[in-house]
mmCIF file of C-alpha atoms in Angstrom:
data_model
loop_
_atom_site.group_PDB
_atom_site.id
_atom_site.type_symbol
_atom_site.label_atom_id
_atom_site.label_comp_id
_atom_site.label_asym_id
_atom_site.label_seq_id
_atom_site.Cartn_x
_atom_site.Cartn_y
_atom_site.Cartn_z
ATOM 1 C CA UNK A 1185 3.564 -54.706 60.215
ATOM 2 C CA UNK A 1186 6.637 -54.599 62.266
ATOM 3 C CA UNK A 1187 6.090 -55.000 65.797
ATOM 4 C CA UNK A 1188 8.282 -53.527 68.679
ATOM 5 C CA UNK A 1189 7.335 -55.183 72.137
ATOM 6 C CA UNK A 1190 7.990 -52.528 75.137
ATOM 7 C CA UNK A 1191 9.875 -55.039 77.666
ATOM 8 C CA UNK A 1192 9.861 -52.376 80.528
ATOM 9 C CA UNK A 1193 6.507 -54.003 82.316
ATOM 10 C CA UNK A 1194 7.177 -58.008 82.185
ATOM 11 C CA UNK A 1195 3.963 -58.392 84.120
ATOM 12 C CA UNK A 1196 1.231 -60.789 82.745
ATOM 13 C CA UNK A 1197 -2.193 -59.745 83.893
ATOM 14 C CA UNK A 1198 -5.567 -61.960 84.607
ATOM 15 C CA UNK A 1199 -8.136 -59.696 82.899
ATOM 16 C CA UNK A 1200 -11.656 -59.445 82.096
ATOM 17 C CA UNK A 1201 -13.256 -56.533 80.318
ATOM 18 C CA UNK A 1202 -16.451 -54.712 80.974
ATOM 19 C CA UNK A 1203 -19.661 -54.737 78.885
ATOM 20 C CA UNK A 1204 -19.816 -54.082 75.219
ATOM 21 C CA UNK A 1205 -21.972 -52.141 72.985
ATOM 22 C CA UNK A 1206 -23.670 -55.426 72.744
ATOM 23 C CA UNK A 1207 -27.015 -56.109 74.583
ATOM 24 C CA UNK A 1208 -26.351 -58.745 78.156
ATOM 25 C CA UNK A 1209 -28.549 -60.881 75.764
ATOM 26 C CA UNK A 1210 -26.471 -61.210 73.167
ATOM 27 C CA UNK A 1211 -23.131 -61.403 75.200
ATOM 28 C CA UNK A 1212 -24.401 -63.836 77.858
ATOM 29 C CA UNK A 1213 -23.661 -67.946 77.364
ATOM 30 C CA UNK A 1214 -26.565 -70.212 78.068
ATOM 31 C CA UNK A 1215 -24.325 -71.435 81.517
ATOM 32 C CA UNK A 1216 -23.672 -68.058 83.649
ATOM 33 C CA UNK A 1217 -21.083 -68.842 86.505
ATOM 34 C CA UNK A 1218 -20.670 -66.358 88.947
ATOM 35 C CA UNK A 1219 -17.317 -64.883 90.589
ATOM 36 C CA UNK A 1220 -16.724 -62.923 93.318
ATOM 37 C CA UNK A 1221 -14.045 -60.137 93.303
ATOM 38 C CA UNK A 1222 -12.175 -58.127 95.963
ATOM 39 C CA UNK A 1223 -12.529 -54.926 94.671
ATOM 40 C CA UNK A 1224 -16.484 -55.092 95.358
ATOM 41 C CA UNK A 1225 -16.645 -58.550 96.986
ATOM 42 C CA UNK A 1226 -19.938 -59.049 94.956
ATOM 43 C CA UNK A 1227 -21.050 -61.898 92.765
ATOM 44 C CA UNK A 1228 -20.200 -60.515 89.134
ATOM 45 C CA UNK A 1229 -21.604 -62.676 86.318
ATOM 46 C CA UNK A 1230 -19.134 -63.862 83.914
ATOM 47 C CA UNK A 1231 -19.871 -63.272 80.203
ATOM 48 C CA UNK A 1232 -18.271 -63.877 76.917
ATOM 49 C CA UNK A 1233 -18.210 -62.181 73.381
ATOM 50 C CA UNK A 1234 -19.570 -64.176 70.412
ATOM 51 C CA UNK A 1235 -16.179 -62.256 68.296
ATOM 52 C CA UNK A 1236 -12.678 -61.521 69.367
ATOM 53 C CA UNK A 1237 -13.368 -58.079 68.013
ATOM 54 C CA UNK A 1238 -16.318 -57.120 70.229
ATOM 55 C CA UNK A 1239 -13.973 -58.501 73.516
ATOM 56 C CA UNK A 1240 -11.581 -56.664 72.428
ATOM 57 C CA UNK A 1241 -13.371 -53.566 72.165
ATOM 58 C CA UNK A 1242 -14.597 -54.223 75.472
ATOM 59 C CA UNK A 1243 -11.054 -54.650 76.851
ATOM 60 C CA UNK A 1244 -10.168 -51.063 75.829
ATOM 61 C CA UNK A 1245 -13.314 -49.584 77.118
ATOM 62 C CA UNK A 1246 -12.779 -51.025 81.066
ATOM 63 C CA UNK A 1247 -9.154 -50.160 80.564
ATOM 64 C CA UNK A 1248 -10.156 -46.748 79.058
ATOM 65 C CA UNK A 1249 -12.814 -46.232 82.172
ATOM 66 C CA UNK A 1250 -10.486 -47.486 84.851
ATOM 67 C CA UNK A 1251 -14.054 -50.345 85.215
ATOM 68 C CA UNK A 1252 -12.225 -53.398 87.443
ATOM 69 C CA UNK A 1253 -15.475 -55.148 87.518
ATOM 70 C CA UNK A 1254 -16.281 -54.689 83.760
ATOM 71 C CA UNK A 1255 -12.532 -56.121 82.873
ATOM 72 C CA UNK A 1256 -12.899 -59.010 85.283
ATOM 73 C CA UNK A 1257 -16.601 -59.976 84.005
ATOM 74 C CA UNK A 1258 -15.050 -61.224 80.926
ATOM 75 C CA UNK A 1259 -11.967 -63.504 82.642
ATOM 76 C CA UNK A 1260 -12.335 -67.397 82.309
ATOM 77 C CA UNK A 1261 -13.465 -68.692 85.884
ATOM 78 C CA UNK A 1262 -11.522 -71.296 87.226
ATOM 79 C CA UNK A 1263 -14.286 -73.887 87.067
ATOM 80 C CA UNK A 1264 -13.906 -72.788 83.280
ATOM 81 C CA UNK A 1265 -10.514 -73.392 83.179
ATOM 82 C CA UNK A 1266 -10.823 -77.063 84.806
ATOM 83 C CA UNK A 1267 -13.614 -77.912 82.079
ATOM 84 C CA UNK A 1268 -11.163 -76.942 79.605
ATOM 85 C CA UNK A 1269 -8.277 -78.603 80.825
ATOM 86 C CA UNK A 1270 -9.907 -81.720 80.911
ATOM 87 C CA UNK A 1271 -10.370 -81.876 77.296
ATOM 88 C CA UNK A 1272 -6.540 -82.058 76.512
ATOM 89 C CA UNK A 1273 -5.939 -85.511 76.479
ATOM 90 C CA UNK A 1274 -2.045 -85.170 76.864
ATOM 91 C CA UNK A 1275 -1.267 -85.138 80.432
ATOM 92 C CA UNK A 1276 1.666 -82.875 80.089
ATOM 93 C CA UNK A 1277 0.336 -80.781 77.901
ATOM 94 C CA UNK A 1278 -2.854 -80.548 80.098
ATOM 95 C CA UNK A 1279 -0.348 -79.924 83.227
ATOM 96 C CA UNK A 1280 1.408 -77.128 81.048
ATOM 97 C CA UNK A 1281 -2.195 -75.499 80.351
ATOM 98 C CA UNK A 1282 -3.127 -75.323 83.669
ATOM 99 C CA UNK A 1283 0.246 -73.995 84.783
ATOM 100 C CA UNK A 1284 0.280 -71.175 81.976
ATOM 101 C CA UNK A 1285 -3.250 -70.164 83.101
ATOM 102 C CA UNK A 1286 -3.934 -70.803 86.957
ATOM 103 C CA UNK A 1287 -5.445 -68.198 87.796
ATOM 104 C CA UNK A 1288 -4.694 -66.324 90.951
ATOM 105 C CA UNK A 1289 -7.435 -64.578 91.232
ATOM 106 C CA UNK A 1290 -6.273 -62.412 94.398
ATOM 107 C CA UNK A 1291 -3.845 -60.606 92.426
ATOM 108 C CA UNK A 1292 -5.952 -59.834 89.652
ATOM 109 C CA UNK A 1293 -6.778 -56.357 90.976
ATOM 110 C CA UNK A 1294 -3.601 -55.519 91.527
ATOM 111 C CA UNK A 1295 -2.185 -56.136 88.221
ATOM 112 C CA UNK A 1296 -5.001 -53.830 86.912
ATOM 113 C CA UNK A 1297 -3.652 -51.516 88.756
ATOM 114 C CA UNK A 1298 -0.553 -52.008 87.986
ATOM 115 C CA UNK A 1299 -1.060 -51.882 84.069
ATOM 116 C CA UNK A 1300 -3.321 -48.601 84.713
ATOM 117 C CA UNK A 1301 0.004 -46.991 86.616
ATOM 118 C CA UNK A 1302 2.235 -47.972 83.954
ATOM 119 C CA UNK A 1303 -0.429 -46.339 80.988
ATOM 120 C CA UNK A 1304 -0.243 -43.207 83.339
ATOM 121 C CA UNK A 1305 3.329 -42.953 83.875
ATOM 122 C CA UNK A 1306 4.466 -43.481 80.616
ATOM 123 C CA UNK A 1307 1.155 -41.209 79.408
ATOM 124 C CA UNK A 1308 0.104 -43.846 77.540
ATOM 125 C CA UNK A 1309 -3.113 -42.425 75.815
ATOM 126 C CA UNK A 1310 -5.701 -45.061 75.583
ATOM 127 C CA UNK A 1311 -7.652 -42.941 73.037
ATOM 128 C CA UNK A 1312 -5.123 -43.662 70.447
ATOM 129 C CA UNK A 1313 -5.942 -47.148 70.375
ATOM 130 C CA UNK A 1314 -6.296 -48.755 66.985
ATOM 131 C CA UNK A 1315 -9.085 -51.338 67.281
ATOM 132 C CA UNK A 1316 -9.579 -51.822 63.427
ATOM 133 C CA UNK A 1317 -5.925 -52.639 62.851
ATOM 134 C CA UNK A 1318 -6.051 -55.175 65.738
ATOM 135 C CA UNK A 1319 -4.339 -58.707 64.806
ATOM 136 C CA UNK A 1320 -4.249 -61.904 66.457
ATOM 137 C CA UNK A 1321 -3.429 -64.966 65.480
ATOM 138 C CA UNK A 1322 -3.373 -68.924 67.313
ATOM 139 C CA UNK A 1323 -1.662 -68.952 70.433
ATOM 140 C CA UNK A 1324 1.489 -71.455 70.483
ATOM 141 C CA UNK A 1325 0.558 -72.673 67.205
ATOM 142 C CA UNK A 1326 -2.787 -74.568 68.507
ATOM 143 C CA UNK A 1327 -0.197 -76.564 71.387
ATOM 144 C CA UNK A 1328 -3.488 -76.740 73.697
ATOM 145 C CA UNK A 1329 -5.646 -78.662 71.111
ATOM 146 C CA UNK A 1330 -8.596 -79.083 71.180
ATOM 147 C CA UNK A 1331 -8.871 -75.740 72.683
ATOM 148 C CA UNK A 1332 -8.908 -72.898 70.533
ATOM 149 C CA UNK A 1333 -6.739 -69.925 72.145
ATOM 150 C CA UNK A 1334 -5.798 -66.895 70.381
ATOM 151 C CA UNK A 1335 -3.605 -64.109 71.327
ATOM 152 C CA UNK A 1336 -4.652 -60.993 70.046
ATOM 153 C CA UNK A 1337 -2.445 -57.672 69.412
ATOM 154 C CA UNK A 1338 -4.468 -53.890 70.029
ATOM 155 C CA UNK A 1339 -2.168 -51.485 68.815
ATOM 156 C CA UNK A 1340 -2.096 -47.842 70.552
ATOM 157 C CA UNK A 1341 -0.365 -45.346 68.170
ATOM 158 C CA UNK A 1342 2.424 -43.133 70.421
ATOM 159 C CA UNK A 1343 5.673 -41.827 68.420
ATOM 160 C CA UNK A 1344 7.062 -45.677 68.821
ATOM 161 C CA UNK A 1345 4.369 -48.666 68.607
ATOM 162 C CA UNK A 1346 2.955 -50.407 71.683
ATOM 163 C CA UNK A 1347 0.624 -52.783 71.819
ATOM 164 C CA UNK A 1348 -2.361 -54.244 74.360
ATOM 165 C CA UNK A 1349 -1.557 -57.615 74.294
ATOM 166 C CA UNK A 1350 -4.021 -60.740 75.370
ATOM 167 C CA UNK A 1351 -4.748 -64.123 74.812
ATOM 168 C CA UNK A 1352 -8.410 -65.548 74.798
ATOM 169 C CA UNK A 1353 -10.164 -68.725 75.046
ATOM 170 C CA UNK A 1354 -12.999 -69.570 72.701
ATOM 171 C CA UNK A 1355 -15.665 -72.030 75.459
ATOM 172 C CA UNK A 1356 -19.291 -73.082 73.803
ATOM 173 C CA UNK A 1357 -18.650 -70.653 71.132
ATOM 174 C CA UNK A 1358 -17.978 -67.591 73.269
ATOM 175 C CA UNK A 1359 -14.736 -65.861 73.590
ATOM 176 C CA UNK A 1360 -13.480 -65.031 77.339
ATOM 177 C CA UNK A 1361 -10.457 -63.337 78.284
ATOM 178 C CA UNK A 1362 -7.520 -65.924 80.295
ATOM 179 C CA UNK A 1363 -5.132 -64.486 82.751
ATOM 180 C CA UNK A 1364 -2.700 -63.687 80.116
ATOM 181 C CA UNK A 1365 -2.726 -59.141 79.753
ATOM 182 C CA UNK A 1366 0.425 -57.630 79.034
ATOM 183 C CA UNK A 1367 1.789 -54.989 76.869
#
């Protein structure tokens, strides 16, 4: 499938995505850590998805609902990240890692925003979102091994093809979203 990436929004976005059709139960790791964000300044639990597909689905759905919360509940936490990190043995690569996915988590709500404005002034439905045909494939060619990234391609189908673009990171074999949402 040919792909034509829309360069108009260069903006990377930390993400997380709300709750799935999946029971907490099944969703939930064994080791819950908790986050608090600025658009309700509340402890919300972070969770990840046993399959790509389900986080993805879950992506679309707090996009779809305008759900903050729900998209961030599914973001790596930093403490995450750090665990992670410390697993590539490679000092430079371990540098780049933590470089490519610092998190700066005050800015997280704005680029949800942001990504929301751009959906609505380019009327961007959301409803014509192709989850079945999604695609992703190992980010950078597995570069951050041991860790096991993947960025994943949602397509939306409009008169020209755009895409919901996002990498994940699979931790204790759950799959959480890093700061890396784009179009």
């Amino acid at each position: 499938m040919k792909r034509i990436y829309l360069l108009a929004l260069p903006l990377m976005l930390a993400t997380a995505v709300s709750c799935s059709n999946q029971s907490k139960e099944e969703t939930k790791t064994e080791e819950t850590v908790e986050s608090v964000t600025e658009a309700t300044a509340e402890p919300v639990e972070i969770e990840g998805f046993k399959t790509i597909e389900n986080l993805a689905a879950s992506v679309v759905k707090s996009l779809k609902e305008r759900d903050y919360d729900g998209y961030y509940s599914h973001v790596m936490s930093e403490e995450m990240e750090m665990t992670q990190a410390a697993k590539i043995t490679d000092s430079t690569i371990r540098k780049e890692f933590l470089h490519e996915y610092g998190f700066s988590l005050h800015e997280e709500k704005e680029y949800f925003d942001n990504l929301l404005h751009y959906y609505d002034t380019k009327n961007i439905d959301l409803n014509k979102v192709v989850l079945a045909d999604m695609d992703y494939t190992e980010y950078k060619g597995g570069e951050y091994h041991p860790l096991e990234l993947y960025e994943v391609f949602v397509p939306i189908e409009m008169d020209y093809e755009l895409l919901i673009d996002f990498t994940v990171i699979k931790v204790e074999d759950q799959f959480y979203l890093t700061s890396e949402l784009g179009i």
